[in-house]
Short mmCIF file of C-alpha atoms in Angstrom, two decimals:
data_model
loop_
_atom_site.label_atom_id
_atom_site.label_comp_id
_atom_site.label_asym_id
_atom_site.label_seq_id
_atom_site.Cartn_x
_atom_site.Cartn_y
_atom_site.Cartn_z
CA MET M 962 6.42 -45.80 -33.02
CA ALA M 963 4.43 -43.22 -34.79
CA LEU M 964 5.63 -40.12 -33.10
CA GLN M 965 5.58 -36.81 -35.13
CA ALA M 966 7.26 -33.79 -35.12
CA GLY M 967 5.54 -31.07 -36.88
CA ILE M 968 7.39 -27.74 -38.46
CA VAL M 969 5.65 -24.48 -37.42
CA GLY M 970 6.48 -21.09 -38.05
CA LEU M 971 5.19 -17.92 -40.08
CA PRO M 972 5.05 -18.05 -43.75
CA ASN M 973 8.02 -17.44 -45.82
CA VAL M 974 10.40 -18.56 -43.11
CA GLY M 975 11.76 -21.52 -44.87
CA LYS M 976 9.64 -24.31 -43.37
CA SER M 977 8.79 -26.24 -46.70
CA THR M 978 12.17 -25.83 -48.07
CA LEU M 979 13.54 -27.44 -44.82
CA PHE M 980 10.71 -30.15 -45.06
CA ASN M 981 11.88 -30.64 -49.01
CA ALA M 982 15.39 -31.32 -48.08
CA LEU M 983 14.71 -33.32 -45.10
CA THR M 984 12.33 -35.80 -46.72
CA ALA M 985 12.43 -35.33 -50.51
CA ALA M 986 8.94 -35.56 -50.54
CA GLY M 987 8.29 -32.64 -52.97
CA ALA M 988 6.32 -30.59 -50.72
CA GLU M 989 5.61 -27.38 -52.72
CA SER M 990 7.65 -24.28 -51.96
CA ALA M 991 6.79 -20.77 -53.07
CA ASN M 992 7.50 -17.12 -52.28
CA TYR M 993 4.06 -16.47 -50.97
CA PRO M 994 2.10 -17.57 -47.76
CA PHE M 995 0.03 -20.47 -47.41
CA CYS M 996 1.88 -22.72 -50.20
CA THR M 997 1.37 -25.33 -47.86
CA ILE M 998 -2.40 -25.98 -47.34
CA GLU M 999 -2.52 -29.66 -46.33
CA PRO M 1000 0.04 -31.13 -43.97
CA ASN M 1001 2.75 -33.08 -45.55
CA THR M 1002 4.39 -35.77 -43.76
CA GLY M 1003 7.66 -37.43 -44.37
CA VAL M 1004 9.98 -40.05 -42.85
CA VAL M 1005 13.39 -38.86 -42.07
CA PRO M 1006 16.37 -41.17 -41.47
CA VAL M 1007 18.42 -40.50 -38.16
CA HIS M 1008 22.15 -40.91 -39.25
CA ASP M 1009 23.99 -42.65 -36.76
CA ALA M 1010 27.64 -43.03 -36.63
CA ARG M 1011 27.40 -46.34 -34.45
CA LEU M 1012 25.95 -48.10 -37.44
CA ALA M 1013 28.95 -47.86 -39.26
CA GLN M 1014 30.93 -48.97 -36.38
CA LEU M 1015 28.90 -52.26 -36.04
CA GLN M 1016 29.32 -52.69 -39.85
CA SER M 1017 32.95 -52.39 -39.69
CA VAL M 1018 33.04 -55.71 -37.53
CA ILE M 1019 30.05 -57.41 -38.37
CA GLU M 1020 29.40 -58.28 -42.27
CA THR M 1021 25.93 -57.88 -43.14
CA GLN M 1022 23.58 -57.52 -46.26
CA LYS M 1023 22.12 -54.12 -45.25
CA VAL M 1024 22.07 -51.34 -42.82
CA ILE M 1025 18.83 -49.73 -41.74
CA PRO M 1026 18.85 -46.52 -39.56
CA THR M 1027 15.80 -45.42 -37.16
CA SER M 1028 13.80 -42.61 -38.45
CA VAL M 1029 11.33 -39.71 -37.05
CA GLU M 1030 8.24 -38.68 -38.88
CA ILE M 1031 8.07 -34.91 -39.82
CA VAL M 1032 5.06 -32.97 -40.69
CA ASP M 1033 5.13 -29.67 -42.58
CA ILE M 1034 2.26 -27.57 -41.43
CA ALA M 1035 0.73 -24.57 -43.22
CA GLY M 1036 2.03 -21.23 -41.84
CA LEU M 1037 0.80 -19.37 -39.09
CA VAL M 1038 -0.19 -15.53 -38.83
CA ARG M 1039 -1.31 -13.11 -36.21
CA GLY M 1040 -5.08 -13.73 -35.41
CA ALA M 1041 -4.96 -17.53 -36.20
CA SER M 1042 -6.23 -18.28 -32.73
CA LYS M 1043 -9.36 -16.44 -34.26
CA GLY M 1044 -9.34 -17.88 -37.45
CA GLU M 1045 -7.23 -15.82 -39.47
CA GLY M 1046 -5.24 -17.17 -42.33
CA LEU M 1047 -5.46 -20.94 -42.25
CA GLY M 1048 -5.68 -20.47 -38.42
CA ASN M 1049 -8.31 -23.13 -37.78
CA GLN M 1050 -6.71 -25.79 -39.87
CA PHE M 1051 -2.91 -24.78 -38.61
CA LEU M 1052 -4.15 -25.28 -35.04
CA GLY M 1053 -5.93 -28.61 -35.89
CA ASN M 1054 -3.02 -30.32 -37.43
CA ILE M 1055 -0.39 -28.97 -34.73
CA ARG M 1056 -2.57 -30.43 -31.99
CA GLY M 1057 -1.76 -33.88 -33.77
CA VAL M 1058 1.85 -33.89 -33.29
CA ASP M 1059 4.20 -34.82 -30.44
CA ALA M 1060 6.76 -32.18 -30.57
CA VAL M 1061 7.09 -28.67 -32.34
CA LEU M 1062 10.05 -27.66 -34.47
CA HIS M 1063 9.59 -23.75 -34.77
CA VAL M 1064 11.61 -22.71 -37.70
CA VAL M 1065 12.61 -18.88 -36.96
CA ARG M 1066 13.99 -16.88 -40.04
CA CYS M 1067 17.24 -15.55 -39.16
CA PHE M 1068 18.45 -14.05 -42.37
CA ALA M 1069 17.75 -10.78 -44.47
CA ASP M 1070 16.66 -11.08 -48.20
CA ASP M 1071 14.81 -8.51 -50.21
CA ASP M 1072 13.57 -11.33 -52.70
CA VAL M 1073 11.78 -13.26 -49.97
CA VAL M 1074 8.56 -11.46 -48.70
CA HIS M 1075 8.27 -11.53 -44.84
CA VAL M 1076 4.78 -11.45 -43.67
CA GLU M 1077 5.48 -8.98 -40.87
CA GLY M 1078 7.38 -6.57 -43.26
CA SER M 1079 10.85 -6.98 -41.30
CA VAL M 1080 13.16 -9.79 -39.97
CA ASP M 1081 12.92 -9.89 -36.03
CA PRO M 1082 12.96 -13.42 -34.59
CA LEU M 1083 11.92 -12.74 -31.30
CA ARG M 1084 8.98 -10.92 -32.49
CA ASP M 1085 8.13 -13.76 -34.79
CA MET M 1086 8.51 -16.20 -32.04
CA GLU M 1087 6.37 -14.08 -29.77
CA THR M 1088 3.66 -14.24 -32.58
CA ILE M 1089 3.44 -17.87 -32.99
CA GLU M 1090 3.53 -18.46 -29.00
CA ILE M 1091 0.94 -15.87 -28.46
CA GLU M 1092 -1.64 -17.37 -31.06
CA LEU M 1093 -0.82 -20.80 -29.51
CA VAL M 1094 -1.47 -19.66 -25.93
CA LEU M 1095 -4.76 -17.95 -26.96
CA ALA M 1096 -5.89 -21.21 -28.60
CA ASP M 1097 -4.92 -23.15 -25.27
CA LEU M 1098 -6.67 -20.64 -23.21
CA GLU M 1099 -10.00 -21.45 -24.78
CA SER M 1100 -9.44 -25.23 -24.37
CA ALA M 1101 -8.25 -24.65 -20.76
CA GLN M 1102 -11.53 -22.36 -20.00
CA ARG M 1103 -13.76 -25.30 -21.21
CA ARG M 1104 -11.88 -27.92 -19.17
CA LEU M 1105 -12.24 -25.52 -16.24
CA ASP M 1106 -15.84 -25.14 -16.69
CA ARG M 1107 -16.49 -28.90 -16.94
CA PHE M 1108 -14.61 -29.79 -13.97
CA THR M 1109 -15.93 -26.91 -11.97
CA LYS M 1110 -19.29 -28.35 -12.61
CA ASN M 1111 -18.31 -32.04 -11.73
CA SER M 1112 -16.45 -31.09 -8.72
CA LYS M 1113 -19.84 -29.81 -7.08
CA SER M 1114 -20.85 -33.11 -6.10
CA GLY M 1115 -17.58 -33.64 -4.14
CA ASP M 1116 -15.72 -35.71 -6.85
CA LYS M 1117 -12.11 -35.34 -5.60
CA GLU M 1118 -10.58 -36.31 -8.86
CA ALA M 1119 -12.70 -33.50 -10.51
CA SER M 1120 -11.77 -31.14 -8.16
CA PHE M 1121 -7.98 -32.03 -8.63
CA HIS M 1122 -8.33 -31.40 -12.54
CA ARG M 1123 -10.53 -28.10 -11.90
CA ASP M 1124 -7.55 -26.70 -9.91
CA VAL M 1125 -4.73 -27.66 -12.55
CA ALA M 1126 -7.25 -26.13 -15.39
CA ALA M 1127 -7.51 -22.94 -13.16
CA LYS M 1128 -3.84 -22.61 -12.77
CA LEU M 1129 -3.61 -23.04 -16.74
CA VAL M 1130 -6.09 -20.44 -17.49
CA GLU M 1131 -4.25 -18.14 -15.10
CA MET M 1132 -1.02 -18.91 -17.10
CA PHE M 1133 -2.53 -18.23 -20.50
CA ALA M 1134 -4.04 -15.00 -19.61
CA GLU M 1135 -0.54 -13.92 -18.52
CA GLY M 1136 0.85 -15.40 -21.91
CA THR M 1137 2.95 -18.32 -20.29
CA PRO M 1138 2.81 -21.57 -22.23
CA ALA M 1139 1.77 -24.76 -20.35
CA ARG M 1140 5.34 -26.32 -20.60
CA LEU M 1141 6.77 -23.61 -18.66
CA GLY M 1142 4.71 -24.07 -15.62
CA ASP M 1143 5.77 -25.27 -12.33
CA TRP M 1144 4.01 -28.63 -12.14
CA SER M 1145 4.05 -31.66 -9.65
CA GLU M 1146 4.19 -35.04 -11.73
CA GLU M 1147 0.62 -35.79 -10.89
CA GLU M 1148 -0.48 -32.17 -12.23
CA TRP M 1149 1.54 -32.84 -15.15
CA LEU M 1150 -0.42 -35.72 -16.02
CA SER M 1151 -3.48 -33.70 -15.86
CA VAL M 1152 -1.98 -30.91 -18.26
CA VAL M 1153 -1.02 -33.77 -20.79
CA GLU M 1154 -4.44 -35.27 -20.68
CA ALA M 1155 -5.66 -31.82 -21.74
CA GLN M 1156 -3.96 -32.19 -25.07
CA LEU M 1157 -2.67 -28.44 -25.15
CA ILE M 1158 -0.61 -27.18 -27.92
CA THR M 1159 1.81 -25.38 -25.70
CA SER M 1160 2.61 -28.52 -23.48
CA LYS M 1161 4.59 -30.05 -26.25
CA PRO M 1162 8.37 -29.92 -26.23
CA VAL M 1163 10.01 -27.12 -28.69
CA LEU M 1164 13.10 -26.99 -30.64
CA TYR M 1165 13.91 -23.70 -32.37
CA VAL M 1166 15.40 -24.09 -35.65
CA CYS M 1167 17.32 -20.90 -36.78
CA ASN M 1168 17.17 -20.71 -40.57
CA VAL M 1169 20.19 -18.70 -41.73
CA ASP M 1170 21.80 -17.66 -44.91
CA GLU M 1171 25.00 -19.07 -46.20
CA ALA M 1172 27.18 -16.59 -44.56
CA GLY M 1173 25.58 -17.49 -41.15
CA LEU M 1174 27.22 -21.02 -41.27
CA ASP M 1175 30.48 -19.59 -40.64
CA LYS M 1176 29.52 -17.29 -37.75
CA GLU M 1177 26.90 -16.99 -35.56
CA ASP M 1178 25.30 -13.57 -35.84
CA ALA M 1179 23.16 -11.53 -33.33
CA LEU M 1180 19.94 -12.62 -34.32
CA VAL M 1181 20.69 -16.52 -33.81
CA ALA M 1182 22.15 -15.33 -30.34
CA LEU M 1183 18.65 -14.02 -29.38
CA VAL M 1184 17.01 -17.00 -30.20
CA ARG M 1185 19.60 -19.22 -28.62
CA GLU M 1186 19.17 -17.26 -25.37
CA ARG M 1187 15.36 -17.28 -25.47
CA ALA M 1188 15.73 -21.34 -26.01
CA LEU M 1189 18.14 -21.54 -23.27
CA VAL M 1190 15.62 -19.51 -20.76
CA GLU M 1191 12.83 -21.98 -21.71
CA ASN M 1192 15.14 -24.96 -21.51
CA SER M 1193 14.22 -25.72 -25.07
CA GLY M 1194 16.71 -26.77 -27.81
CA CYS M 1195 18.10 -24.74 -30.63
CA VAL M 1196 19.72 -25.80 -33.97
CA VAL M 1197 21.17 -23.59 -36.65
CA ILE M 1198 20.85 -24.51 -40.27
CA CYS M 1199 20.64 -22.92 -43.79
CA GLY M 1200 17.54 -24.38 -45.53
CA GLN M 1201 18.60 -23.19 -49.15
CA VAL M 1202 22.27 -24.74 -48.76
CA GLU M 1203 20.56 -27.91 -47.05
CA ALA M 1204 18.11 -28.13 -50.28
CA GLU M 1205 21.22 -27.80 -52.49
CA ILE M 1206 22.99 -30.50 -50.51
CA SER M 1207 20.07 -33.00 -50.63
CA GLU M 1208 19.98 -32.95 -54.68
CA LEU M 1209 23.72 -33.96 -54.91
CA ASP M 1210 25.33 -37.55 -55.08
CA THR M 1211 27.39 -38.85 -52.28
CA GLU M 1212 30.65 -37.81 -54.06
CA ASP M 1213 29.60 -34.19 -54.80
CA LYS M 1214 27.76 -34.03 -51.48
CA ALA M 1215 31.12 -34.55 -49.57
CA GLU M 1216 33.03 -32.08 -51.87
CA PHE M 1217 30.38 -29.65 -51.27
CA LEU M 1218 30.31 -30.09 -47.54
CA ALA M 1219 34.29 -29.95 -47.51
CA ASP M 1220 33.91 -26.52 -49.31
CA LEU M 1221 31.70 -25.10 -46.67
CA GLY M 1222 33.76 -26.34 -44.15
CA LEU M 1223 31.09 -28.66 -42.67
CA ALA M 1224 31.39 -32.20 -41.36
CA GLU M 1225 28.02 -33.34 -41.99
CA PRO M 1226 24.69 -31.59 -43.46
CA GLY M 1227 22.89 -29.55 -40.91
CA LEU M 1228 19.96 -31.78 -41.44
CA HIS M 1229 21.50 -34.77 -39.54
CA ARG M 1230 22.09 -32.85 -36.50
CA LEU M 1231 18.31 -31.69 -36.88
CA ALA M 1232 17.09 -35.01 -37.26
CA ARG M 1233 19.26 -36.29 -33.99
CA ALA M 1234 17.71 -33.24 -32.23
CA THR M 1235 14.35 -34.02 -33.08
CA TYR M 1236 14.74 -37.77 -32.05
CA SER M 1237 16.14 -36.45 -28.80
CA LEU M 1238 13.14 -33.77 -28.36
CA LEU M 1239 10.61 -36.66 -28.89
CA GLY M 1240 12.22 -38.65 -25.84
CA LEU M 1241 13.61 -41.36 -28.09
CA LYS M 1242 16.60 -43.65 -27.63
CA THR M 1243 18.22 -46.26 -29.87
CA TYR M 1244 19.19 -49.70 -29.42
CA PHE M 1245 20.53 -52.16 -32.28
CA THR M 1246 20.10 -55.72 -33.69
CA ALA M 1247 23.09 -56.94 -35.71
CA GLY M 1248 23.63 -60.13 -38.00
CA PRO M 1249 24.22 -61.43 -41.41
CA LYS M 1250 21.14 -60.45 -42.83
CA GLU M 1251 20.97 -56.73 -41.36
CA ILE M 1252 22.20 -54.29 -38.97
CA ARG M 1253 19.48 -52.27 -37.63
CA ALA M 1254 18.63 -49.29 -35.27
CA TRP M 1255 15.35 -49.53 -33.29
CA THR M 1256 13.55 -46.85 -31.63
CA TYR M 1257 12.39 -47.01 -28.06
CA ARG M 1258 11.39 -44.56 -25.04
CA ASP M 1259 13.84 -43.98 -22.46
CA GLY M 1260 13.13 -46.09 -19.38
CA TRP M 1261 11.85 -48.87 -21.32
CA LEU M 1262 12.39 -52.40 -20.27
CA ALA M 1263 13.72 -55.37 -22.33
CA PRO M 1264 10.54 -57.05 -22.94
CA GLN M 1265 8.85 -53.72 -24.19
CA CYS M 1266 12.06 -53.00 -26.36
CA ALA M 1267 11.57 -56.50 -27.82
CA GLY M 1268 7.95 -55.61 -28.55
CA VAL M 1269 9.01 -52.86 -31.11
CA ILE M 1270 10.27 -55.75 -33.47
CA HIS M 1271 7.14 -57.83 -32.95
CA THR M 1272 4.38 -58.23 -30.30
CA ASP M 1273 5.22 -61.98 -29.96
CA PHE M 1274 8.92 -61.20 -29.00
CA GLU M 1275 7.42 -59.12 -25.98
CA ARG M 1276 4.72 -61.73 -25.06
CA GLY M 1277 7.11 -64.58 -25.03
CA PHE M 1278 10.17 -62.57 -23.91
CA ILE M 1279 12.68 -65.15 -21.99
CA ARG M 1280 15.93 -62.93 -21.93
CA ALA M 1281 18.04 -60.78 -24.11
CA GLU M 1282 21.81 -61.09 -24.53
CA VAL M 1283 23.29 -57.72 -24.57
CA PHE M 1284 26.71 -56.12 -25.48
CA SER M 1285 28.17 -52.62 -26.24
CA ILE M 1286 29.65 -51.21 -29.40
CA GLY M 1287 32.77 -50.19 -27.65
CA ASP M 1288 33.44 -53.70 -26.36
CA LEU M 1289 32.80 -55.25 -29.94
CA LEU M 1290 35.26 -52.77 -31.52
CA GLU M 1291 37.91 -53.57 -28.69
CA HIS M 1292 37.60 -57.35 -28.97
CA GLY M 1293 36.72 -57.71 -32.63
CA SER M 1294 33.86 -60.27 -32.78
CA GLU M 1295 30.81 -61.51 -30.84
CA ALA M 1296 32.50 -64.94 -30.01
CA ALA M 1297 35.33 -62.96 -28.55
CA LEU M 1298 32.97 -61.19 -26.02
CA LYS M 1299 31.64 -64.28 -24.95
CA THR M 1300 35.02 -65.49 -24.04
CA VAL M 1301 35.90 -62.34 -22.04
CA GLY M 1302 32.43 -62.26 -20.35
CA LYS M 1303 31.37 -59.04 -22.05
CA LEU M 1304 28.18 -60.70 -23.37
CA ARG M 1305 25.49 -60.00 -20.69
CA VAL M 1306 22.34 -61.92 -20.25
CA GLU M 1307 19.50 -59.70 -19.11
CA GLY M 1308 16.08 -60.40 -17.85
CA LYS M 1309 12.51 -58.77 -17.78
CA ALA M 1310 13.52 -56.25 -15.35
CA TYR M 1311 16.63 -54.75 -17.40
CA ALA M 1312 16.28 -51.05 -18.43
CA VAL M 1313 17.50 -50.87 -21.97
CA GLN M 1314 20.47 -48.61 -22.29
CA ASP M 1315 20.95 -46.36 -25.45
CA GLY M 1316 23.39 -47.95 -27.74
CA ASP M 1317 22.72 -51.56 -26.47
CA VAL M 1318 23.23 -54.29 -29.20
CA MET M 1319 20.55 -56.98 -28.38
CA HIS M 1320 19.44 -60.39 -29.15
CA PHE M 1321 16.19 -61.50 -27.91
CA ARG M 1322 15.06 -65.09 -26.65
CA PHE M 1323 11.57 -65.62 -26.92
CA ASN M 1324 8.90 -68.57 -26.94
CA VAL M 1325 6.43 -68.32 -29.69
#
């Protein structure tokens, strides 16, 4: 679906280490600011236990998970909104993503330079947010000027956008990001149209050291509390450990995770949280050639979901045969599902549910 989440944060908080572990794309990682100059992009699989459940019943040649697209963006510093560091480039790159993964350093290490001289996650979060708000303030002011001019002719739509822009300017002047405003549905559409950085959903990624995986420390607690107030997400990972895990083969990886007392790599949780942050859901197709997870937006109807596979499926949609993985596991086969009436036939008005297994009927 070409939706992207951008990894952002101050320099040397672990962004590129995390990106390398996520994507194995080889983005350069070094102990100095601005080692990531061009945004690196990678496609990250979203591990889903339901694929294995389907495979336990339906024999298939291959299993294909869904994925999310991650962009590693150059580190931002204080003054970026005025062009400091790589500010202009950073702000241009972050405007192009759909959601923000804000990496926050929650570990102390004298060997890893901190651009601000000390570890303080709340200060670091404020630094990033202030720069983004200031950048959005300039955009909102330009939008306000334009719609103020257009509204003088009595244009009601221009007057509406003018009022929303005026509210944005006031919020940004107080340091409040767009996503935290009290908006009606119609107002929010105007905000989205403005393509503001601070209107994007945010997931805070606390980068801890290995000791931080055993027990949540005070620094992580501060980030989690801030995320809760904002109604944002929060995930705790150890970038260095994840980088080591990503280089191991399957057997060694399982042993390493067991030694750490982890059920799965933290990156699996991060990928799923990113997927959810983007407002994405999953349905499945299953057969002898492949079992596959497909991405769709929450609220989509069956024809739209069919179109994810091929546009012909949407144009010629007739119906969808649908069943749940739970029913499949209980009854043991698709044939048994038909016998007991658990294979449903749904039409064009069906809102697809997360986890549906679907077979589409269509005219070419």
